[in-house]
Amino acid sequence: MRGKLVAGNWKMNGNLASNQALLQALIPAISPIAGVKYAVCAPFPYLGQVQQLLRGSCIEWGAQDLCQFDHGAYTGGVSAAMLADFNCRYAIVGHSERRSVFGETDEIVALKFAAAIQAGLTPILCVGESLSERESGVTEAVVARQINAVMVHSGVAALGRAVVAYEPVWAIGTGKTATPEQARAVHAFIRRSVAARDEAIAAALPILYGGSVKAANAAQLFSIPDIDGGLIGGASLNAEEFIAICRCAQPAA
Ligand code: 13P
């Protein structure tokens, strides 16, 4: 049985004081429940702080990116092994902001995914279409291309150690959420695409939804069969909102 995962993506936000306040609010409020995982993905400089504060809690942590190379003359790069050194469980790869602002191609994302797997991290592979792609009817083609790049490079079995996040670009930070039907359709498409190569891997693959998830819409989104939790941007910076979203992933008592 696939469990649920709620992961916060802090993006380039926070500082030592605000991170501490946020985590100290989350830790006592989020309790371990079978089948539900929680994580925060922090900026690189704060991974040591996050590790120190979250150690022993039921909240795991991760990074928002990593370098595709192991080590060497890559100024500014942070390797998968460095993330593992800070006990990161997750590394987000291919977030649309990395693709659009930093020019990451499907090939680069596939290399980053492979580097994360190699180091024993769980990559959270982000896929999703822009507004113009949706309007021109190529959503499935875009998402298929993004997932295939990874499956071709690492093999479908690698998805057995990964998480996929469907994040329609037009829903990120805009307050616009995909309708339950739009999200359901793409999540089902992603699972079918993976199932075409390996049914067992597809059945076990957690597929998160990301894009303006809030406490007010999380319960509805998480109740959709192919939606296995969320990747939360803005709302993950607010303790009350994030806690409420985490609770929406827990089975009803
Ligand atoms: P928002 O939740 O702020 O829309 O961001 C979504 C996202 O990009 C998570 O990775």
JSON list of C-alpha atoms in Angstrom, two decimals, residues 72-207:
[
{"chain": "A", "resi": 72, "resn": "GLY", "atom": "CA", "xyz": [35.27, 18.55, -8.13]},
{"chain": "A", "resi": 73, "resn": "ALA", "atom": "CA", "xyz": [35.51, 21.91, -9.87]},
{"chain": "A", "resi": 74, "resn": "TYR", "atom": "CA", "xyz": [31.81, 22.83, -9.91]},
{"chain": "A", "resi": 75, "resn": "THR", "atom": "CA", "xyz": [31.74, 26.16, -8.10]},
{"chain": "A", "resi": 76, "resn": "GLY", "atom": "CA", "xyz": [28.52, 26.55, -6.16]},
{"chain": "A", "resi": 77, "resn": "GLY", "atom": "CA", "xyz": [27.53, 22.93, -6.61]},
{"chain": "A", "resi": 78, "resn": "VAL", "atom": "CA", "xyz": [26.22, 20.77, -3.77]},
{"chain": "A", "resi": 79, "resn": "SER", "atom": "CA", "xyz": [26.56, 17.03, -4.30]},
{"chain": "A", "resi": 80, "resn": "ALA", "atom": "CA", "xyz": [24.22, 14.23, -3.33]},
{"chain": "A", "resi": 81, "resn": "ALA", "atom": "CA", "xyz": [26.86, 12.89, -0.93]},
{"chain": "A", "resi": 82, "resn": "MET", "atom": "CA", "xyz": [26.94, 16.27, 0.82]},
{"chain": "A", "resi": 83, "resn": "LEU", "atom": "CA", "xyz": [23.17, 16.09, 1.29]},
{"chain": "A", "resi": 84, "resn": "ALA", "atom": "CA", "xyz": [23.48, 12.54, 2.60]},
{"chain": "A", "resi": 85, "resn": "ASP", "atom": "CA", "xyz": [26.09, 13.85, 5.06]},
{"chain": "A", "resi": 86, "resn": "PHE", "atom": "CA", "xyz": [23.33, 15.98, 6.57]},
{"chain": "A", "resi": 87, "resn": "ASN", "atom": "CA", "xyz": [21.01, 12.95, 6.65]},
{"chain": "A", "resi": 88, "resn": "CYS", "atom": "CA", "xyz": [18.71, 14.37, 4.02]},
{"chain": "A", "resi": 89, "resn": "ARG", "atom": "CA", "xyz": [16.07, 11.85, 3.03]},
{"chain": "A", "resi": 90, "resn": "TYR", "atom": "CA", "xyz": [14.82, 13.79, -0.01]},
{"chain": "A", "resi": 91, "resn": "ALA", "atom": "CA", "xyz": [16.11, 15.97, -2.82]},
{"chain": "A", "resi": 92, "resn": "ILE", "atom": "CA", "xyz": [13.67, 17.79, -5.08]},
{"chain": "A", "resi": 93, "resn": "VAL", "atom": "CA", "xyz": [14.77, 17.55, -8.71]},
{"chain": "A", "resi": 94, "resn": "GLY", "atom": "CA", "xyz": [13.41, 19.31, -11.77]},
{"chain": "A", "resi": 95, "resn": "HIS", "atom": "CA", "xyz": [11.23, 21.82, -9.97]},
{"chain": "A", "resi": 96, "resn": "SER", "atom": "CA", "xyz": [9.70, 24.10, -12.59]},
{"chain": "A", "resi": 97, "resn": "GLU", "atom": "CA", "xyz": [11.55, 27.07, -11.09]},
{"chain": "A", "resi": 98, "resn": "ARG", "atom": "CA", "xyz": [14.85, 25.23, -11.69]},
{"chain": "A", "resi": 99, "resn": "ARG", "atom": "CA", "xyz": [13.74, 24.38, -15.21]},
{"chain": "A", "resi": 100, "resn": "SER", "atom": "CA", "xyz": [12.50, 27.85, -16.15]},
{"chain": "A", "resi": 101, "resn": "VAL", "atom": "CA", "xyz": [14.72, 30.22, -14.14]},
{"chain": "A", "resi": 102, "resn": "PHE", "atom": "CA", "xyz": [17.94, 28.19, -14.17]},
{"chain": "A", "resi": 103, "resn": "GLY", "atom": "CA", "xyz": [17.55, 26.54, -17.55]},
{"chain": "A", "resi": 104, "resn": "GLU", "atom": "CA", "xyz": [17.57, 22.92, -16.41]},
{"chain": "A", "resi": 105, "resn": "THR", "atom": "CA", "xyz": [16.76, 20.58, -19.26]},
{"chain": "A", "resi": 106, "resn": "ASP", "atom": "CA", "xyz": [15.20, 17.12, -19.06]},
{"chain": "A", "resi": 107, "resn": "GLU", "atom": "CA", "xyz": [18.73, 15.72, -19.52]},
{"chain": "A", "resi": 108, "resn": "ILE", "atom": "CA", "xyz": [20.13, 17.66, -16.56]},
{"chain": "A", "resi": 109, "resn": "VAL", "atom": "CA", "xyz": [17.15, 16.68, -14.43]},
{"chain": "A", "resi": 110, "resn": "ALA", "atom": "CA", "xyz": [17.70, 13.02, -15.36]},
{"chain": "A", "resi": 111, "resn": "LEU", "atom": "CA", "xyz": [21.35, 13.28, -14.25]},
{"chain": "A", "resi": 112, "resn": "LYS", "atom": "CA", "xyz": [20.34, 14.92, -10.96]},
{"chain": "A", "resi": 113, "resn": "PHE", "atom": "CA", "xyz": [17.74, 12.23, -10.37]},
{"chain": "A", "resi": 114, "resn": "ALA", "atom": "CA", "xyz": [20.37, 9.54, -10.96]},
{"chain": "A", "resi": 115, "resn": "ALA", "atom": "CA", "xyz": [22.84, 11.29, -8.62]},
{"chain": "A", "resi": 116, "resn": "ALA", "atom": "CA", "xyz": [20.24, 11.37, -5.85]},
{"chain": "A", "resi": 117, "resn": "ILE", "atom": "CA", "xyz": [19.40, 7.68, -6.28]},
{"chain": "A", "resi": 118, "resn": "GLN", "atom": "CA", "xyz": [23.08, 6.77, -6.33]},
{"chain": "A", "resi": 119, "resn": "ALA", "atom": "CA", "xyz": [23.60, 8.45, -2.94]},
{"chain": "A", "resi": 120, "resn": "GLY", "atom": "CA", "xyz": [20.59, 6.71, -1.39]},
{"chain": "A", "resi": 121, "resn": "LEU", "atom": "CA", "xyz": [18.43, 9.85, -1.35]},
{"chain": "A", "resi": 122, "resn": "THR", "atom": "CA", "xyz": [14.81, 9.78, -2.44]},
{"chain": "A", "resi": 123, "resn": "PRO", "atom": "CA", "xyz": [14.41, 12.18, -5.37]},
{"chain": "A", "resi": 124, "resn": "ILE", "atom": "CA", "xyz": [11.14, 14.08, -5.59]},
{"chain": "A", "resi": 125, "resn": "LEU", "atom": "CA", "xyz": [10.87, 14.47, -9.36]},
{"chain": "A", "resi": 126, "resn": "CYS", "atom": "CA", "xyz": [8.71, 17.45, -10.34]},
{"chain": "A", "resi": 127, "resn": "VAL", "atom": "CA", "xyz": [6.81, 17.45, -13.60]},
{"chain": "A", "resi": 128, "resn": "GLY", "atom": "CA", "xyz": [4.12, 19.71, -14.95]},
{"chain": "A", "resi": 129, "resn": "GLU", "atom": "CA", "xyz": [2.95, 21.82, -17.85]},
{"chain": "A", "resi": 130, "resn": "SER", "atom": "CA", "xyz": [2.85, 25.59, -18.33]},
{"chain": "A", "resi": 131, "resn": "LEU", "atom": "CA", "xyz": [-0.42, 27.42, -18.95]},
{"chain": "A", "resi": 132, "resn": "SER", "atom": "CA", "xyz": [0.24, 27.71, -22.68]},
{"chain": "A", "resi": 133, "resn": "GLU", "atom": "CA", "xyz": [1.05, 24.00, -22.87]},
{"chain": "A", "resi": 134, "resn": "ARG", "atom": "CA", "xyz": [-2.21, 23.16, -21.10]},
{"chain": "A", "resi": 135, "resn": "GLU", "atom": "CA", "xyz": [-4.15, 25.50, -23.38]},
{"chain": "A", "resi": 136, "resn": "SER", "atom": "CA", "xyz": [-2.63, 23.96, -26.45]},
{"chain": "A", "resi": 137, "resn": "GLY", "atom": "CA", "xyz": [-3.56, 20.47, -25.27]},
{"chain": "A", "resi": 138, "resn": "VAL", "atom": "CA", "xyz": [-0.07, 19.07, -24.78]},
{"chain": "A", "resi": 139, "resn": "THR", "atom": "CA", "xyz": [-0.16, 18.50, -21.01]},
{"chain": "A", "resi": 140, "resn": "GLU", "atom": "CA", "xyz": [0.18, 14.72, -21.30]},
{"chain": "A", "resi": 141, "resn": "ALA", "atom": "CA", "xyz": [2.95, 14.97, -23.88]},
{"chain": "A", "resi": 142, "resn": "VAL", "atom": "CA", "xyz": [4.95, 17.35, -21.66]},
{"chain": "A", "resi": 143, "resn": "VAL", "atom": "CA", "xyz": [4.55, 15.25, -18.53]},
{"chain": "A", "resi": 144, "resn": "ALA", "atom": "CA", "xyz": [5.36, 12.04, -20.44]},
{"chain": "A", "resi": 145, "resn": "ARG", "atom": "CA", "xyz": [8.52, 13.63, -21.87]},
{"chain": "A", "resi": 146, "resn": "GLN", "atom": "CA", "xyz": [9.65, 14.76, -18.42]},
{"chain": "A", "resi": 147, "resn": "ILE", "atom": "CA", "xyz": [9.10, 11.34, -16.82]},
{"chain": "A", "resi": 148, "resn": "ASN", "atom": "CA", "xyz": [10.48, 9.39, -19.77]},
{"chain": "A", "resi": 149, "resn": "ALA", "atom": "CA", "xyz": [13.76, 11.33, -19.63]},
{"chain": "A", "resi": 150, "resn": "VAL", "atom": "CA", "xyz": [14.29, 9.90, -16.16]},
{"chain": "A", "resi": 151, "resn": "MET", "atom": "CA", "xyz": [13.04, 6.38, -16.95]},
{"chain": "A", "resi": 152, "resn": "VAL", "atom": "CA", "xyz": [15.25, 6.16, -20.03]},
{"chain": "A", "resi": 153, "resn": "HIS", "atom": "CA", "xyz": [18.32, 7.32, -18.12]},
{"chain": "A", "resi": 154, "resn": "SER", "atom": "CA", "xyz": [17.91, 5.46, -14.81]},
{"chain": "A", "resi": 155, "resn": "GLY", "atom": "CA", "xyz": [15.50, 2.67, -15.72]},
{"chain": "A", "resi": 156, "resn": "VAL", "atom": "CA", "xyz": [11.94, 2.31, -14.47]},
{"chain": "A", "resi": 157, "resn": "ALA", "atom": "CA", "xyz": [13.12, 0.42, -11.38]},
{"chain": "A", "resi": 158, "resn": "ALA", "atom": "CA", "xyz": [14.71, 3.64, -10.06]},
{"chain": "A", "resi": 159, "resn": "LEU", "atom": "CA", "xyz": [11.19, 5.06, -9.70]},
{"chain": "A", "resi": 160, "resn": "GLY", "atom": "CA", "xyz": [10.76, 2.43, -7.00]},
{"chain": "A", "resi": 161, "resn": "ARG", "atom": "CA", "xyz": [13.02, 4.61, -4.87]},
{"chain": "A", "resi": 162, "resn": "ALA", "atom": "CA", "xyz": [11.53, 7.96, -5.87]},
{"chain": "A", "resi": 163, "resn": "VAL", "atom": "CA", "xyz": [8.55, 10.23, -5.51]},
{"chain": "A", "resi": 164, "resn": "VAL", "atom": "CA", "xyz": [6.92, 12.13, -8.38]},
{"chain": "A", "resi": 165, "resn": "ALA", "atom": "CA", "xyz": [5.26, 15.50, -7.85]},
{"chain": "A", "resi": 166, "resn": "TYR", "atom": "CA", "xyz": [2.80, 16.81, -10.42]},
{"chain": "A", "resi": 167, "resn": "GLU", "atom": "CA", "xyz": [3.01, 20.57, -10.28]},
{"chain": "A", "resi": 168, "resn": "PRO", "atom": "CA", "xyz": [1.13, 22.41, -12.99]},
{"chain": "A", "resi": 169, "resn": "VAL", "atom": "CA", "xyz": [3.27, 25.52, -13.49]},
{"chain": "A", "resi": 170, "resn": "TRP", "atom": "CA", "xyz": [0.21, 27.75, -13.75]},
{"chain": "A", "resi": 171, "resn": "ALA", "atom": "CA", "xyz": [-0.89, 26.68, -10.26]},
{"chain": "A", "resi": 172, "resn": "ILE", "atom": "CA", "xyz": [2.43, 27.38, -8.50]},
{"chain": "A", "resi": 173, "resn": "GLY", "atom": "CA", "xyz": [2.30, 30.40, -6.23]},
{"chain": "A", "resi": 174, "resn": "THR", "atom": "CA", "xyz": [-0.70, 31.76, -8.11]},
{"chain": "A", "resi": 175, "resn": "GLY", "atom": "CA", "xyz": [-3.48, 30.79, -5.74]},
{"chain": "A", "resi": 176, "resn": "LYS", "atom": "CA", "xyz": [-4.99, 28.82, -8.65]},
{"chain": "A", "resi": 177, "resn": "THR", "atom": "CA", "xyz": [-5.26, 25.13, -7.89]},
{"chain": "A", "resi": 178, "resn": "ALA", "atom": "CA", "xyz": [-5.89, 22.46, -10.46]},
{"chain": "A", "resi": 179, "resn": "THR", "atom": "CA", "xyz": [-9.48, 21.29, -10.15]},
{"chain": "A", "resi": 180, "resn": "PRO", "atom": "CA", "xyz": [-9.83, 17.84, -8.59]},
{"chain": "A", "resi": 181, "resn": "GLU", "atom": "CA", "xyz": [-10.70, 16.50, -12.04]},
{"chain": "A", "resi": 182, "resn": "GLN", "atom": "CA", "xyz": [-7.66, 18.11, -13.71]},
{"chain": "A", "resi": 183, "resn": "ALA", "atom": "CA", "xyz": [-5.34, 16.76, -11.01]},
{"chain": "A", "resi": 184, "resn": "ARG", "atom": "CA", "xyz": [-6.96, 13.32, -11.01]},
{"chain": "A", "resi": 185, "resn": "ALA", "atom": "CA", "xyz": [-6.59, 13.01, -14.77]},
{"chain": "A", "resi": 186, "resn": "VAL", "atom": "CA", "xyz": [-2.88, 13.89, -14.84]},
{"chain": "A", "resi": 187, "resn": "HIS", "atom": "CA", "xyz": [-2.04, 11.75, -11.81]},
{"chain": "A", "resi": 188, "resn": "ALA", "atom": "CA", "xyz": [-3.79, 8.78, -13.42]},
{"chain": "A", "resi": 189, "resn": "PHE", "atom": "CA", "xyz": [-1.93, 9.49, -16.67]},
{"chain": "A", "resi": 190, "resn": "ILE", "atom": "CA", "xyz": [1.43, 9.53, -14.83]},
{"chain": "A", "resi": 191, "resn": "ARG", "atom": "CA", "xyz": [0.64, 6.22, -13.17]},
{"chain": "A", "resi": 192, "resn": "ARG", "atom": "CA", "xyz": [-0.44, 4.69, -16.50]},
{"chain": "A", "resi": 193, "resn": "SER", "atom": "CA", "xyz": [2.77, 5.89, -18.17]},
{"chain": "A", "resi": 194, "resn": "VAL", "atom": "CA", "xyz": [4.91, 4.21, -15.54]},
{"chain": "A", "resi": 195, "resn": "ALA", "atom": "CA", "xyz": [2.66, 1.11, -15.56]},
{"chain": "A", "resi": 196, "resn": "ALA", "atom": "CA", "xyz": [3.31, 0.71, -19.26]},
{"chain": "A", "resi": 197, "resn": "ARG", "atom": "CA", "xyz": [6.89, -0.13, -18.26]},
{"chain": "A", "resi": 198, "resn": "ASP", "atom": "CA", "xyz": [6.32, -1.75, -14.87]},
{"chain": "A", "resi": 199, "resn": "GLU", "atom": "CA", "xyz": [2.97, -2.21, -13.18]},
{"chain": "A", "resi": 200, "resn": "ALA", "atom": "CA", "xyz": [4.31, -2.97, -9.71]},
{"chain": "A", "resi": 201, "resn": "ILE", "atom": "CA", "xyz": [6.56, 0.10, -9.67]},
{"chain": "A", "resi": 202, "resn": "ALA", "atom": "CA", "xyz": [3.63, 2.24, -10.86]},
{"chain": "A", "resi": 203, "resn": "ALA", "atom": "CA", "xyz": [1.30, 0.88, -8.19]},
{"chain": "A", "resi": 204, "resn": "ALA", "atom": "CA", "xyz": [3.81, 1.66, -5.42]},
{"chain": "A", "resi": 205, "resn": "LEU", "atom": "CA", "xyz": [4.90, 5.10, -6.73]},
{"chain": "A", "resi": 206, "resn": "PRO", "atom": "CA", "xyz": [3.87, 8.04, -4.55]},
{"chain": "A", "resi": 207, "resn": "ILE", "atom": "CA", "xyz": [2.59, 10.86, -6.78]}
]
